[in-house]
Short mmCIF file of C-alpha atoms and ligand atoms in Angstrom, two decimals:
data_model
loop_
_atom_site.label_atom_id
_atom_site.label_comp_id
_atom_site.label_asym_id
_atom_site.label_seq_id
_atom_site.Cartn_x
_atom_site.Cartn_y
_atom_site.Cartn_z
CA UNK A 38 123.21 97.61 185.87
CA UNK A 39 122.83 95.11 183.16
CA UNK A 40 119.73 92.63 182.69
CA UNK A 41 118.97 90.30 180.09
CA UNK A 42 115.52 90.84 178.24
CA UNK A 43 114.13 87.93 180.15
CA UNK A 44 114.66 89.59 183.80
CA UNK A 45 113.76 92.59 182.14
CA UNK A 46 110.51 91.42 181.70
CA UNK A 47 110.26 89.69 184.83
CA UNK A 48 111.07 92.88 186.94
CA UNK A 49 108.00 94.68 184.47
CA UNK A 50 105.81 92.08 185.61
CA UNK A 51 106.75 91.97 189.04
CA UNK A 52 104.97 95.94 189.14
CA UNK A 53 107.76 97.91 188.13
CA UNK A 54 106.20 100.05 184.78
CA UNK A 55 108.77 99.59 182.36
CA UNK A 56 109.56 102.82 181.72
CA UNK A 57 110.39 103.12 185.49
CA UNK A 58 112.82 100.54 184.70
CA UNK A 59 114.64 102.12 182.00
CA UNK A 60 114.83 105.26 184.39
CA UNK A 61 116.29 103.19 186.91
CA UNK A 62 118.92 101.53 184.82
CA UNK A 63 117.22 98.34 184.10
CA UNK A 64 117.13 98.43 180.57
CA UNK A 65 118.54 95.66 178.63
CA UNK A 66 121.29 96.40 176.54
CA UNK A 67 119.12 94.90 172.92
CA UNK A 68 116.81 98.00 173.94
CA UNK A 69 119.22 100.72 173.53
CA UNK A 70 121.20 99.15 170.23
CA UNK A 71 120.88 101.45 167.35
CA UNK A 72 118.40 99.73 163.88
CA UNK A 73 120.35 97.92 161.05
CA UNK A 74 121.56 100.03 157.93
CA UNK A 75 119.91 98.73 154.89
CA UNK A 76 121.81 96.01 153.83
CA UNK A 77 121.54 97.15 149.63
CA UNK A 78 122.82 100.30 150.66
CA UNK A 79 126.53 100.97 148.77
CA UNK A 80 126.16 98.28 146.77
CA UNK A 81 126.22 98.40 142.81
CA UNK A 82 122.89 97.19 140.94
CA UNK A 83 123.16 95.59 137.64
CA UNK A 84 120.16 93.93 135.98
CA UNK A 85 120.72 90.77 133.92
CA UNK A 86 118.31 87.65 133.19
CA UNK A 87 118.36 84.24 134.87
CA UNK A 88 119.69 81.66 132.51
CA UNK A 89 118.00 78.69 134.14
CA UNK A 90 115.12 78.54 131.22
CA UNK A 91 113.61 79.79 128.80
CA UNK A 92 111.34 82.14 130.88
CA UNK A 93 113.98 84.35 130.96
CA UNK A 94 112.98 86.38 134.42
CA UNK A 95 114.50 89.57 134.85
CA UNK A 96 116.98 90.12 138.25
CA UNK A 97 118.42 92.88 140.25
CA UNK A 98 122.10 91.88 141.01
CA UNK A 99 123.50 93.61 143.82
CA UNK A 100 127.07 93.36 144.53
CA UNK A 101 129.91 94.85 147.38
CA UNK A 102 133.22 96.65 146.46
CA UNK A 103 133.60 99.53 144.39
CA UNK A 104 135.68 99.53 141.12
CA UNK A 105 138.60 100.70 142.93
CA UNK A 106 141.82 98.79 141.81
CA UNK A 107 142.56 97.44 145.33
CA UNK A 108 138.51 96.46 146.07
CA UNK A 109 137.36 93.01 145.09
CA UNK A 110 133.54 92.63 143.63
CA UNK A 111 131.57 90.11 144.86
CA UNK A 112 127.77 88.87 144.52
CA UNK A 113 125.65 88.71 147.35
CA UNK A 114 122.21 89.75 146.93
CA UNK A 115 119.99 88.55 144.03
CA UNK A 116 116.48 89.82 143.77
CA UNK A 117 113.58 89.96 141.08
CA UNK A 118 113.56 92.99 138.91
CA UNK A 119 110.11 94.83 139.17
CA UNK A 120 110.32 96.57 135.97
CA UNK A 121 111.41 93.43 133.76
CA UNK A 122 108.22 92.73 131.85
CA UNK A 123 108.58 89.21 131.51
CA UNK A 124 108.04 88.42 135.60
CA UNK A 125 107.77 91.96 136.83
CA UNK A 126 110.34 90.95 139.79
CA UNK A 127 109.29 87.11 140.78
CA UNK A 128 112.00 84.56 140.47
CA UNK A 129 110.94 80.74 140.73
CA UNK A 130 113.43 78.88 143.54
CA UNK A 131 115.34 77.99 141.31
CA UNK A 132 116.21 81.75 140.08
CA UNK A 133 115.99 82.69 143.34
CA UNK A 134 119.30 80.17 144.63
CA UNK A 135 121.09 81.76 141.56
CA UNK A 136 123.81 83.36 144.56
CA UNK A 137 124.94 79.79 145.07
CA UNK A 138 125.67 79.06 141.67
CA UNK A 139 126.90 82.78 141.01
CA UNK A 140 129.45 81.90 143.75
CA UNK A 141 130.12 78.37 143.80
CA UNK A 142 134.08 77.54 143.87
CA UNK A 143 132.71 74.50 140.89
CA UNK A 144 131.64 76.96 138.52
CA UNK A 145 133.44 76.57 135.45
CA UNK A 146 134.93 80.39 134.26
CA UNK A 147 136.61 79.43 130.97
CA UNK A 148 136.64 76.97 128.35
CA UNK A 149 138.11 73.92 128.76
CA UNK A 150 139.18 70.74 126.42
CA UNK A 151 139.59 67.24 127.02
CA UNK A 152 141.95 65.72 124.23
CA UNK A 153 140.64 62.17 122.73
CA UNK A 154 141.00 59.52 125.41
CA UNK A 155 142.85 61.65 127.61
CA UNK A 156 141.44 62.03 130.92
CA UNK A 157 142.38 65.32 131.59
CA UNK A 158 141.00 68.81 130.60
CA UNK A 159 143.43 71.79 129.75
CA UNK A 160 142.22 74.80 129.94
CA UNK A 161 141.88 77.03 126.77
CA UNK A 162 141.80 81.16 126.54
CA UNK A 163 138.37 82.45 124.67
CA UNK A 164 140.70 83.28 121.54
CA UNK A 165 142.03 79.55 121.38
CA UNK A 166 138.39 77.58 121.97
CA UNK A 167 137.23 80.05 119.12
CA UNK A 168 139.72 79.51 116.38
CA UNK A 169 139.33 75.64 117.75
CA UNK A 170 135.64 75.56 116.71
CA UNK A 171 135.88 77.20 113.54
CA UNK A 172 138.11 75.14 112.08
CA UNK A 173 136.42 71.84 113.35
CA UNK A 174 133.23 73.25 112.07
CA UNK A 175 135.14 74.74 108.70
CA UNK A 176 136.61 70.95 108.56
CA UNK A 177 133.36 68.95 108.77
CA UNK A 178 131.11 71.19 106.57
CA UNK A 179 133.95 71.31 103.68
CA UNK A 180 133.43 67.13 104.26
CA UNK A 181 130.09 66.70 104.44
CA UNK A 182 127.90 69.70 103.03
CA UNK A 183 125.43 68.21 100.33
CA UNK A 184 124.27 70.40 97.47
CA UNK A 185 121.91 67.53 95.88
CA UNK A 186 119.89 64.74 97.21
CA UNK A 187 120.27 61.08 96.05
CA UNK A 188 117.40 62.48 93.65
CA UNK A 189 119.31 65.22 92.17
CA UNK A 190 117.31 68.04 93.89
CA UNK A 191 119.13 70.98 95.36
CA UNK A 192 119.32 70.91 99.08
CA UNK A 193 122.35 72.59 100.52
CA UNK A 194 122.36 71.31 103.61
CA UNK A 195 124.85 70.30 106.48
CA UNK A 196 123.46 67.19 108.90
CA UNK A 197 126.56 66.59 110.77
CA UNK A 198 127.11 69.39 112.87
CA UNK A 199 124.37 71.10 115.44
CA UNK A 200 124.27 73.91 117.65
CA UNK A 201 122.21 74.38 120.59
CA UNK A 202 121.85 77.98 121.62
CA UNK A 203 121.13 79.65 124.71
CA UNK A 204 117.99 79.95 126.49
CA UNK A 205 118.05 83.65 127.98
CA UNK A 206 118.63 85.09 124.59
CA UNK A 207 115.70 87.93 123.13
CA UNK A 208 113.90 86.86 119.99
CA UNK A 209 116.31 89.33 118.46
CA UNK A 210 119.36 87.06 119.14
CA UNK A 211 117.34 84.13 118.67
CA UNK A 212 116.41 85.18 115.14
CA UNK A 213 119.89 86.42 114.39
CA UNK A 214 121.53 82.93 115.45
CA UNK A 215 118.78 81.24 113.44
CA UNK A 216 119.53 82.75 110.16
CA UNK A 217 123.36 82.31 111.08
CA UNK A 218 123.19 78.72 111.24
CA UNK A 219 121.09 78.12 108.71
CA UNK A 220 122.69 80.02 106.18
CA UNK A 221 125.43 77.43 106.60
CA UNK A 222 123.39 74.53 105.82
CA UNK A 223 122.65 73.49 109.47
CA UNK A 224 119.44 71.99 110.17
CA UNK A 225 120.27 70.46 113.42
CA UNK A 226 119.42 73.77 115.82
CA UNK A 227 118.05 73.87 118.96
CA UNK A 228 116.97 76.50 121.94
CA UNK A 229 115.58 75.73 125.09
CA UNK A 230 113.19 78.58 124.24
CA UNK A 231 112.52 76.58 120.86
CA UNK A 232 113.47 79.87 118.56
S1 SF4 B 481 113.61 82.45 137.68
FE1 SF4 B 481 112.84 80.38 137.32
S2 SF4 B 481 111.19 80.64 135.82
FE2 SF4 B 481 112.44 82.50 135.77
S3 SF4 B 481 113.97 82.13 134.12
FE3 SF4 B 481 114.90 81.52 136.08
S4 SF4 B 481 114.48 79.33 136.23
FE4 SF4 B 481 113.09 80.15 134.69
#
């Protein structure tokens, strides 16, 4: 006999004991079910860094599907990382919604170009959007790099190009793309973690 956890608990209080009940065949089927598996179990950790700000918080990503050829990988648990000595495993909210992002259909996965007045944007491979900005960037230096000053003094510099990097980046990487764009002559550089 089958009784929902509210008659269930009606029939206890009525004077049955409860464990009577059970005996008798009273107990609810929610009783009986069997606990939930972990829900991180089988799934493959990777740690990484939240690229909201400059913070830089540590996370746990935890995604379902093996490497198999025929499985497909996806996101669905994100998590502080406990051992990241930055936040030792708090996210803010906003590091904390990073799933929705992670997975949102909008998400832009490549590079992408929009021609002069046209309203469209093609879409580029990595190889193409590189060689693109190096010779843009090889164009307008060779135009506008400026060895002297109006004054005559030496100044090697390049105004009319700047690069803002990113904001999850060590002090390692920060330091490296520092001295990378400034050995060019670039003086317009920025960071969200202000390298
Ligand atoms: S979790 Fe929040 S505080 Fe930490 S890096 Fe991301 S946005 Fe910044």
């Amino acid at each position: 006999m089958q009784v929902t956890r509210r008659k269930f608990f009606k029939i206890c209080a009525g004077g049955m004991a409860g464990t009577s009940a059970a005996v008798l065949g009273f107990a609810p089927v929610n009783a009986l079910a069997a606990p939930r598996a972990y829900k991180l179990l089988n799934t493959q950790e990777v740690r990484n860094t939240c690229t909201y700000c400059s913070v830089g918080c540590g996370m746990l990503l935890h995604s379902l599907g093996d490497t198999a050829r025929n499985a497909k990988r996806k996101l669905f648990h994100i998590e502080g990382d406990p051992d990241h000595p930055v936040s030792r495993g708090a996210l803010c909210p906003k590091g904390a919604g990073a799933l929705d992002y992670v997975n949102s259909p909008n998400r832009l996965r490549y590079p992408e170009y929009r021609a002069p007045g046209s309203d469209k944007w093609v879409r580029l491979s990595w190889e193409e959007a590189y060689q693109r900005i190096a010779k843009l960037m090889k164009e307008d230096r060779d135009a506008n790099f400026q060895e002297k000053n109006a004054a005559g003094v030496t100044v090697n510099r390049w105004l009319t190009t700047g690069m803002l990097a990113a904001s999850a980046a060590s002090n390692e990487a920060g330091l490296l793309t520092q001295k990378w764009a400034r050995s060019l002559g670039m003086l317009a550089l920025d960071n969200q973690a202000r390298v």
